[in-house]
Coordinates of C-alpha atoms and ligand atoms in Angstrom, one line a residue:
X1 CA 16.7 0.2 0.7
X2 CA 13.7 -1.4 2.0
X3 CA 12.6 -4.7 0.2
X4 CA 8.8 -4.8 -0.6
X5 CA 6.8 -7.3 -2.3
X6 CA 3.4 -6.2 -4.1
X7 CA 1.3 -9.2 -5.1
X8 CA -0.5 -7.8 -8.3
X9 CA -4.2 -8.4 -9.0
X10 CA -3.1 -11.1 -11.3
X11 CA -1.6 -13.0 -8.5
X12 CA 2.0 -12.0 -9.8
X13 CA 4.3 -10.9 -7.1
X14 CA 6.9 -8.2 -7.5
X15 CA 9.7 -7.6 -5.2
X16 CA 11.6 -4.2 -5.4
X17 CA 13.5 -2.1 -3.2
X18 CA 12.2 1.1 -2.1
X19 CA 14.4 4.1 -0.8
X20 CA 13.8 4.5 2.8
X21 CA 11.2 7.8 3.3
X22 CA 9.7 7.1 -0.1
X23 CA 5.9 5.7 0.0
X24 CA 5.1 2.4 -0.8
X25 CA 3.0 3.7 -3.3
X26 CA 5.9 5.4 -5.1
X27 CA 7.6 2.4 -4.7
X28 CA 5.2 0.4 -6.9
X29 CA 4.5 3.0 -9.4
X30 CA 8.1 3.7 -9.9
X31 CA 8.7 0.0 -10.9
X32 CA 5.7 -0.6 -12.9
X33 CA 3.7 -2.6 -10.5
X34 CA 0.1 -3.1 -11.6
X35 CA -2.7 -2.5 -9.5
X36 CA -2.0 0.9 -7.9
X37 CA -3.3 3.9 -9.8
X38 CA -2.5 6.9 -7.5
X39 CA -4.5 9.2 -9.2
X40 CA -4.1 12.1 -6.6
X41 CA -0.4 11.4 -6.8
X42 CA 0.0 10.8 -3.1
X43 CA -2.1 13.4 -1.5
X44 CA -4.6 11.1 0.5
X45 CA -7.1 12.4 -1.8
X46 CA -8.2 9.7 -4.1
X47 CA -8.1 6.2 -2.6
X48 CA -6.7 4.4 -5.5
X49 CA -3.5 3.4 -4.0
X50 CA -5.4 1.1 -1.6
X51 CA -3.5 -2.2 -0.8
X52 CA -4.0 -5.0 1.9
X53 CA -1.2 -5.3 4.3
X54 CA 0.0 -8.8 5.5
X55 CA -1.9 -8.7 8.9
X56 CA 1.0 -10.2 10.8
X57 CA 2.8 -7.1 9.8
X58 CA 0.2 -4.5 10.8
X59 CA 2.0 -3.8 14.2
X60 CA 5.1 -2.5 12.3
X61 CA 3.0 -0.2 10.7
X62 CA 2.3 3.5 11.9
X63 CA -1.3 3.9 12.8
X64 CA -3.4 5.5 10.0
X65 CA -4.4 9.0 10.4
X66 CA -7.9 10.3 10.3
X67 CA -7.4 11.5 6.8
X68 CA -6.4 8.1 5.5
X69 CA -9.2 6.2 7.8
X70 CA -11.8 8.8 6.0
X71 CA -10.3 8.1 2.6
X72 CA -10.5 4.2 3.2
X73 CA -14.0 4.8 3.5
X74 CA -14.3 5.6 -0.2
X75 CA -11.8 2.8 -1.9
X76 CA -13.5 0.8 -4.9
X77 CA -12.6 -2.7 -3.7
X78 CA -13.8 -4.2 -0.5
X79 CA -12.3 -2.5 2.5
X80 CA -10.8 -4.9 5.1
X81 CA -9.4 -4.7 8.5
X82 CA -5.8 -4.9 6.8
X83 CA -6.5 -2.1 4.3
X84 CA -4.1 0.8 4.0
X85 CA -3.3 3.4 1.5
X86 CA 0.1 2.8 0.2
X87 CA 0.7 6.6 -0.1
X88 CA 0.5 7.2 3.2
X89 CA 3.1 4.4 4.4
X90 CA 6.9 5.5 4.2
X91 CA 9.5 2.8 3.8
X92 CA 11.4 2.2 6.7
X93 CA 13.8 -0.4 8.0
X94 CA 10.8 -1.8 10.1
X95 CA 8.7 -2.8 6.9
X96 CA 11.8 -5.0 5.4
X97 CA 10.2 -7.9 3.7
X98 CA 6.7 -6.4 3.8
X99 CA 4.0 -8.0 1.5
X100 CA 1.3 -5.6 0.0
X101 CA -1.5 -7.5 -1.6
X102 CA -3.3 -5.2 -4.2
X103 CA -7.2 -5.4 -4.8
X104 CA -8.7 -6.3 -7.9
X105 CA -9.7 -2.9 -8.6
X106 CA -9.0 0.7 -7.6
X107 CA -12.1 2.6 -9.3
Ligands
LIG1 FE1 -4.3 9.1 -4.0 FE2 -3.1 7.7 -2.2 S1 -2.4 8.2 -3.9 S2 -4.8 8.5 -1.9

Protein backbone atom coordinates (compact mmCIF):
# COMPACT_ATOMS: atom_id res chain seq x y z
CA UNK A 1 0.00 0.00 0.00
CA UNK A 2 1.12 3.52 -0.78
CA UNK A 3 0.09 6.44 1.40
CA UNK A 4 -1.30 9.30 -0.69
CA UNK A 5 -2.71 12.60 0.59
CA UNK A 6 -5.37 14.41 -1.42
CA UNK A 7 -6.11 18.04 -0.63
CA UNK A 8 -9.75 18.56 -1.55
CA UNK A 9 -10.93 21.88 -3.08
CA UNK A 10 -12.18 22.88 0.39
CA UNK A 11 -8.64 22.59 1.73
CA UNK A 12 -9.46 19.43 3.65
CA UNK A 13 -6.60 16.92 3.45
CA UNK A 14 -7.47 13.23 3.20
CA UNK A 15 -4.78 10.56 3.48
CA UNK A 16 -5.56 7.10 2.17
CA UNK A 17 -3.69 3.90 1.36
CA UNK A 18 -3.71 2.98 -2.32
CA UNK A 19 -2.74 -0.50 -3.49
CA UNK A 20 0.32 -0.61 -5.71
CA UNK A 21 -0.69 -0.68 -9.34
CA UNK A 22 -3.98 1.11 -8.76
CA UNK A 23 -4.24 4.59 -10.20
CA UNK A 24 -4.26 7.62 -7.93
CA UNK A 25 -7.67 8.45 -9.42
CA UNK A 26 -8.98 5.07 -8.23
CA UNK A 27 -7.46 5.70 -4.82
CA UNK A 28 -9.46 8.90 -4.56
CA UNK A 29 -12.79 7.67 -5.90
CA UNK A 30 -12.70 4.46 -3.87
CA UNK A 31 -12.24 6.47 -0.70
CA UNK A 32 -14.84 9.17 -1.30
CA UNK A 33 -12.35 11.97 -1.85
CA UNK A 34 -14.05 15.13 -3.15
CA UNK A 35 -12.67 16.91 -6.18
CA UNK A 36 -12.15 14.15 -8.74
CA UNK A 37 -14.95 13.22 -11.13
CA UNK A 38 -13.21 10.70 -13.42
CA UNK A 39 -16.08 10.71 -15.90
CA UNK A 40 -14.32 8.42 -18.38
CA UNK A 41 -13.36 5.86 -15.75
CA UNK A 42 -9.65 6.25 -16.30
CA UNK A 43 -9.35 6.04 -20.08
CA UNK A 44 -7.47 9.35 -20.42
CA UNK A 45 -10.47 10.74 -22.28
CA UNK A 46 -12.18 13.28 -20.00
CA UNK A 47 -9.65 15.35 -18.06
CA UNK A 48 -11.85 15.36 -14.95
CA UNK A 49 -9.25 13.66 -12.75
CA UNK A 50 -6.89 16.65 -12.99
CA UNK A 51 -4.62 17.21 -10.01
CA UNK A 52 -1.62 19.28 -9.00
CA UNK A 53 1.34 17.21 -7.86
CA UNK A 54 3.66 18.45 -5.12
CA UNK A 55 6.33 20.07 -7.34
CA UNK A 56 9.14 18.62 -5.23
CA UNK A 57 7.92 15.11 -6.07
CA UNK A 58 7.53 15.55 -9.82
CA UNK A 59 10.84 13.73 -10.50
CA UNK A 60 9.40 10.65 -8.75
CA UNK A 61 6.61 10.34 -11.31
CA UNK A 62 6.78 8.72 -14.72
CA UNK A 63 6.74 11.21 -17.56
CA UNK A 64 3.26 11.96 -18.94
CA UNK A 65 2.39 10.29 -22.23
CA UNK A 66 1.47 12.31 -25.30
CA UNK A 67 -2.17 11.32 -24.70
CA UNK A 68 -2.06 12.67 -21.15
CA UNK A 69 -0.43 15.90 -22.29
CA UNK A 70 -3.10 16.34 -24.96
CA UNK A 71 -5.88 15.77 -22.45
CA UNK A 72 -4.29 18.21 -20.01
CA UNK A 73 -4.91 20.86 -22.68
CA UNK A 74 -8.63 20.41 -22.07
CA UNK A 75 -8.86 20.57 -18.27
CA UNK A 76 -11.35 23.02 -16.77
CA UNK A 77 -9.15 24.52 -14.08
CA UNK A 78 -5.87 26.32 -14.66
CA UNK A 79 -3.21 24.06 -16.13
CA UNK A 80 0.08 24.41 -14.29
CA UNK A 81 3.57 22.97 -14.67
CA UNK A 82 2.67 20.38 -12.03
CA UNK A 83 -0.68 19.42 -13.56
CA UNK A 84 -1.23 15.70 -14.12
CA UNK A 85 -4.14 13.36 -14.67
CA UNK A 86 -4.50 11.17 -11.62
CA UNK A 87 -5.84 8.24 -13.66
CA UNK A 88 -2.52 8.03 -15.48
CA UNK A 89 -0.39 7.70 -12.36
CA UNK A 90 -0.11 4.28 -10.77
CA UNK A 91 0.63 3.95 -7.08
CA UNK A 92 4.13 2.67 -6.45
CA UNK A 93 6.61 2.66 -3.59
CA UNK A 94 8.36 5.68 -5.11
CA UNK A 95 5.21 7.73 -4.52
CA UNK A 96 4.90 7.01 -0.78
CA UNK A 97 3.65 10.14 1.00
CA UNK A 98 2.81 12.00 -2.21
CA UNK A 99 0.49 14.99 -1.86
CA UNK A 100 -1.97 15.86 -4.63
CA UNK A 101 -3.88 19.13 -4.57
CA UNK A 102 -7.22 18.94 -6.36
CA UNK A 103 -8.39 21.91 -8.43
CA UNK A 104 -11.47 23.95 -7.61
CA UNK A 105 -13.36 22.50 -10.55
CA UNK A 106 -13.18 19.61 -13.02
CA UNK A 107 -15.81 20.75 -15.50
FE1 LIG B 1 -10.88 10.57 -17.44
FE2 LIG B 1 -8.61 10.53 -16.04
S1 LIG B 1 -10.52 9.72 -15.48
S2 LIG B 1 -8.95 11.37 -18.00
